[in-house]
PDB file of C-alpha atoms in Angstrom:
ATOM      1  CA  MET Q   1      22.906 -68.376  85.645  1.00 86.00           C
ATOM      2  CA  PRO Q   2      26.418 -69.696  84.916  1.00 92.00           C
ATOM      3  CA  ASN Q   3      26.845 -72.308  82.191  1.00 96.00           C
ATOM      4  CA  PHE Q   4      28.967 -75.225  83.429  1.00 98.00           C
ATOM      5  CA  ALA Q   5      28.024 -77.398  80.423  1.00 98.00           C
ATOM      6  CA  GLY Q   6      30.739 -78.785  78.200  1.00 98.00           C
ATOM      7  CA  THR Q   7      33.744 -81.072  78.208  1.00 98.00           C
ATOM      8  CA  TRP Q   8      36.681 -80.121  80.368  1.00 98.00           C
ATOM      9  CA  LYS Q   9      40.329 -81.196  80.610  1.00 96.00           C
ATOM     10  CA  MET Q  10      42.519 -80.697  83.645  1.00 95.00           C
ATOM     11  CA  LYS Q  11      45.161 -77.975  83.426  1.00 95.00           C
ATOM     12  CA  SER Q  12      46.619 -78.228  86.945  1.00 95.00           C
ATOM     13  CA  SER Q  13      46.242 -80.081  90.230  1.00 94.00           C
ATOM     14  CA  GLU Q  14      47.501 -79.260  93.734  1.00 96.00           C
ATOM     15  CA  ASN Q  15      47.439 -81.407  96.889  1.00 96.00           C
ATOM     16  CA  PHE Q  16      45.712 -84.499  95.432  1.00 94.00           C
ATOM     17  CA  ASP Q  17      48.101 -86.854  97.263  1.00 93.00           C
ATOM     18  CA  GLU Q  18      47.629 -84.884 100.494  1.00 95.00           C
ATOM     19  CA  LEU Q  19      43.853 -85.206 100.075  1.00 95.00           C
ATOM     20  CA  LEU Q  20      44.129 -88.985  99.668  1.00 93.00           C
ATOM     21  CA  LYS Q  21      46.360 -89.139 102.780  1.00 94.00           C
ATOM     22  CA  ALA Q  22      43.732 -87.195 104.763  1.00 95.00           C
ATOM     23  CA  LEU Q  23      41.137 -89.737 103.607  1.00 93.00           C
ATOM     24  CA  GLY Q  24      43.304 -92.597 104.912  1.00 91.00           C
ATOM     25  CA  VAL Q  25      44.274 -94.062 101.512  1.00 90.00           C
ATOM     26  CA  ASN Q  26      47.477 -96.159 101.749  1.00 90.00           C
ATOM     27  CA  ALA Q  27      50.674 -95.247  99.871  1.00 90.00           C
ATOM     28  CA  MET Q  28      50.370 -97.890  97.133  1.00 89.00           C
ATOM     29  CA  LEU Q  29      46.772 -96.990  96.313  1.00 86.00           C
ATOM     30  CA  ARG Q  30      47.651 -93.273  96.401  1.00 89.00           C
ATOM     31  CA  LYS Q  31      50.332 -93.861  93.778  1.00 86.00           C
ATOM     32  CA  VAL Q  32      47.904 -95.733  91.498  1.00 84.00           C
ATOM     33  CA  ALA Q  33      45.124 -93.189  92.078  1.00 81.00           C
ATOM     34  CA  GLY Q  34      47.469 -90.263  91.490  1.00 79.00           C
ATOM     35  CA  ALA Q  35      48.626 -91.660  88.145  1.00 78.00           C
ATOM     36  CA  ALA Q  36      45.101 -92.601  87.053  1.00 74.00           C
ATOM     37  CA  ALA Q  37      43.636 -89.255  88.060  1.00 74.00           C
ATOM     38  CA  SER Q  38      46.369 -87.204  86.393  1.00 79.00           C
ATOM     39  CA  LYS Q  39      44.338 -86.658  83.215  1.00 86.00           C
ATOM     40  CA  PRO Q  40      40.628 -86.832  84.049  1.00 91.00           C
ATOM     41  CA  HIS Q  41      38.065 -86.027  81.382  1.00 93.00           C
ATOM     42  CA  VAL Q  42      34.944 -84.265  82.664  1.00 97.00           C
ATOM     43  CA  GLU Q  43      31.623 -83.932  80.876  1.00 98.00           C
ATOM     44  CA  ILE Q  44      28.994 -81.645  82.379  1.00 99.00           C
ATOM     45  CA  ARG Q  45      25.409 -81.303  81.224  1.00 99.00           C
ATOM     46  CA  GLN Q  46      23.253 -78.627  82.790  1.00 98.00           C
ATOM     47  CA  ASP Q  47      19.569 -77.784  82.511  1.00 98.00           C
ATOM     48  CA  GLY Q  48      18.964 -74.842  84.826  1.00 97.00           C
ATOM     49  CA  GLU Q  49      19.728 -76.186  88.302  1.00 98.00           C
ATOM     50  CA  GLN Q  50      19.817 -79.846  87.193  1.00 98.00           C
ATOM     51  CA  PHE Q  51      23.343 -81.198  86.668  1.00 99.00           C
ATOM     52  CA  TYR Q  52      24.909 -84.353  85.245  1.00 99.00           C
ATOM     53  CA  ILE Q  53      28.670 -84.697  85.773  1.00 98.00           C
ATOM     54  CA  LYS Q  54      30.689 -87.598  84.361  1.00 98.00           C
ATOM     55  CA  THR Q  55      34.357 -87.864  85.337  1.00 95.00           C
ATOM     56  CA  SER Q  56      36.450 -90.448  83.480  1.00 93.00           C
ATOM     57  CA  THR Q  57      39.971 -91.636  84.270  1.00 88.00           C
ATOM     58  CA  THR Q  58      41.896 -94.693  83.083  1.00 83.00           C
ATOM     59  CA  VAL Q  59      40.715 -96.745  86.083  1.00 79.00           C
ATOM     60  CA  ARG Q  60      37.358 -95.322  87.116  1.00 84.00           C
ATOM     61  CA  THR Q  61      34.376 -93.435  85.786  1.00 90.00           C
ATOM     62  CA  THR Q  62      31.942 -91.686  88.104  1.00 92.00           C
ATOM     63  CA  GLU Q  63      28.601 -90.155  87.226  1.00 96.00           C
ATOM     64  CA  ILE Q  64      26.415 -87.956  89.386  1.00 97.00           C
ATOM     65  CA  ASN Q  65      23.012 -86.433  88.735  1.00 98.00           C
ATOM     66  CA  PHE Q  66      21.765 -83.762  91.083  1.00 99.00           C
ATOM     67  CA  HIS Q  67      19.510 -80.757  91.438  1.00 99.00           C
ATOM     68  CA  ILE Q  68      20.685 -77.740  93.429  1.00 99.00           C
ATOM     69  CA  GLY Q  69      19.027 -77.800  96.861  1.00 99.00           C
ATOM     70  CA  GLN Q  70      18.043 -81.503  96.785  1.00 99.00           C
ATOM     71  CA  GLU Q  71      19.950 -84.312  98.513  1.00 98.00           C
ATOM     72  CA  PHE Q  72      21.488 -87.027  96.345  1.00 98.00           C
ATOM     73  CA  ASP Q  73      23.706 -90.086  96.757  1.00 97.00           C
ATOM     74  CA  GLU Q  74      27.281 -90.181  95.486  1.00 96.00           C
ATOM     75  CA  GLU Q  75      30.731 -91.383  96.572  1.00 92.00           C
ATOM     76  CA  THR Q  76      33.619 -89.530  98.169  1.00 91.00           C
ATOM     77  CA  VAL Q  77      36.929 -89.277  96.273  1.00 86.00           C
ATOM     78  CA  ASP Q  78      38.023 -92.522  97.964  1.00 86.00           C
ATOM     79  CA  GLY Q  79      34.822 -94.379  97.036  1.00 86.00           C
ATOM     80  CA  ARG Q  80      32.771 -94.251 100.260  1.00 90.00           C
ATOM     81  CA  LYS Q  81      29.019 -93.828  99.898  1.00 95.00           C
ATOM     82  CA  CYS Q  82      27.656 -90.512 101.068  1.00 97.00           C
ATOM     83  CA  ARG Q  83      24.580 -88.310 100.996  1.00 98.00           C
ATOM     84  CA  SER Q  84      25.287 -84.940  99.414  1.00 98.00           C
ATOM     85  CA  LEU Q  85      23.624 -81.557  99.161  1.00 99.00           C
ATOM     86  CA  ALA Q  86      24.705 -78.995  96.568  1.00 99.00           C
ATOM     87  CA  THR Q  87      23.851 -75.312  96.997  1.00 99.00           C
ATOM     88  CA  TRP Q  88      24.890 -72.061  95.344  1.00 98.00           C
ATOM     89  CA  GLU Q  89      27.668 -70.529  97.458  1.00 98.00           C
ATOM     90  CA  THR Q  90      27.979 -67.582  95.078  1.00 97.00           C
ATOM     91  CA  GLU Q  91      26.486 -66.761  91.694  1.00 96.00           C
ATOM     92  CA  ASN Q  92      29.170 -68.864  89.923  1.00 98.00           C
ATOM     93  CA  LYS Q  93      30.083 -71.393  92.629  1.00 98.00           C
ATOM     94  CA  ILE Q  94      28.414 -74.622  93.754  1.00 99.00           C
ATOM     95  CA  TYR Q  95      29.224 -75.925  97.257  1.00 99.00           C
ATOM     96  CA  CYS Q  96      28.433 -79.570  98.010  1.00 98.00           C
ATOM     97  CA  LYS Q  97      28.554 -80.977 101.546  1.00 98.00           C
ATOM     98  CA  GLN Q  98      29.011 -84.745 101.811  1.00 98.00           C
ATOM     99  CA  THR Q  99      27.790 -86.859 104.758  1.00 97.00           C
ATOM    100  CA  LEU Q 100      29.059 -90.440 105.046  1.00 95.00           C
ATOM    101  CA  LEU Q 101      26.299 -93.057 105.140  1.00 96.00           C
ATOM    102  CA  GLU Q 102      28.429 -95.471 107.218  1.00 93.00           C
ATOM    103  CA  GLY Q 103      31.502 -95.233 109.418  1.00 90.00           C
ATOM    104  CA  ASP Q 104      33.647 -92.312 110.435  1.00 90.00           C
ATOM    105  CA  GLY Q 105      35.928 -90.146 108.408  1.00 90.00           C
ATOM    106  CA  PRO Q 106      36.937 -86.585 107.760  1.00 94.00           C
ATOM    107  CA  LYS Q 107      34.342 -83.971 106.875  1.00 95.00           C
ATOM    108  CA  THR Q 108      34.320 -83.877 103.059  1.00 96.00           C
ATOM    109  CA  TYR Q 109      32.965 -81.486 100.461  1.00 98.00           C
ATOM    110  CA  TRP Q 110      33.555 -80.270  96.934  1.00 98.00           C
ATOM    111  CA  THR Q 111      33.035 -76.997  95.115  1.00 99.00           C
ATOM    112  CA  ARG Q 112      32.873 -76.186  91.427  1.00 98.00           C
ATOM    113  CA  GLU Q 113      33.305 -72.585  90.339  1.00 99.00           C
ATOM    114  CA  LEU Q 114      33.423 -70.885  86.951  1.00 98.00           C
ATOM    115  CA  LYS Q 115      36.106 -68.186  86.750  1.00 97.00           C
ATOM    116  CA  GLY Q 116      36.490 -66.764  83.269  1.00 94.00           C
ATOM    117  CA  ASP Q 117      37.222 -69.702  80.961  1.00 93.00           C
ATOM    118  CA  GLU Q 118      38.236 -72.010  83.804  1.00 98.00           C
ATOM    119  CA  LEU Q 119      36.404 -74.465  86.021  1.00 98.00           C
ATOM    120  CA  ILE Q 120      37.893 -74.572  89.525  1.00 98.00           C
ATOM    121  CA  LEU Q 121      37.197 -77.866  91.319  1.00 98.00           C
ATOM    122  CA  ILE Q 122      38.032 -78.081  95.011  1.00 98.00           C
ATOM    123  CA  PHE Q 123      37.896 -81.250  97.107  1.00 97.00           C
ATOM    124  CA  GLY Q 124      38.147 -80.849 100.868  1.00 97.00           C
ATOM    125  CA  ALA Q 125      38.731 -83.328 103.679  1.00 96.00           C
ATOM    126  CA  ASP Q 126      38.767 -81.597 107.071  1.00 96.00           C
ATOM    127  CA  ASP Q 127      41.417 -78.883 106.625  1.00 96.00           C
ATOM    128  CA  VAL Q 128      43.136 -80.420 103.556  1.00 98.00           C
ATOM    129  CA  VAL Q 129      42.200 -78.783 100.257  1.00 98.00           C
ATOM    130  CA  CYS Q 130      42.902 -80.127  96.762  1.00 97.00           C
ATOM    131  CA  THR Q 131      42.487 -77.665  93.881  1.00 98.00           C
ATOM    132  CA  ARG Q 132      42.093 -78.796  90.271  1.00 97.00           C
ATOM    133  CA  ILE Q 133      41.761 -76.321  87.420  1.00 97.00           C
ATOM    134  CA  TYR Q 134      40.073 -77.307  84.159  1.00 98.00           C
ATOM    135  CA  VAL Q 135      39.717 -75.651  80.758  1.00 98.00           C
ATOM    136  CA  ARG Q 136      37.106 -76.380  78.093  1.00 97.00           C
ATOM    137  CA  GLU Q 137      38.095 -78.801  75.359  1.00 94.00           C
TER     138      GLU Q 137
END
């Protein structure tokens, strides 16, 4: 089983602004969010298939606790409440489908994959994909 545990810092980010646009976030908020999310700090604790992920930026901290294969509540990148289900897509990759609890919006998901010494985080909104690469601190 892959070991996602540790603290991670972001090395690169692609299409974050495009993701926020796809989610309907206005230009001013995108600018603030883009600056705030430029250096996120991620802490992951893992016990088998039980995960705790804390993501901290200068304006917002999010925490999720989940077990692979069991639904849990979280928020989309733009802060809307959703019901999520994380499953193993491959031996080293978690796929999490998000379903909005209220209202309409794009189909959203995230994946986290270990590749060598890197953690590849992907956020998706319909056909827009944001890729963020992290390295261990």
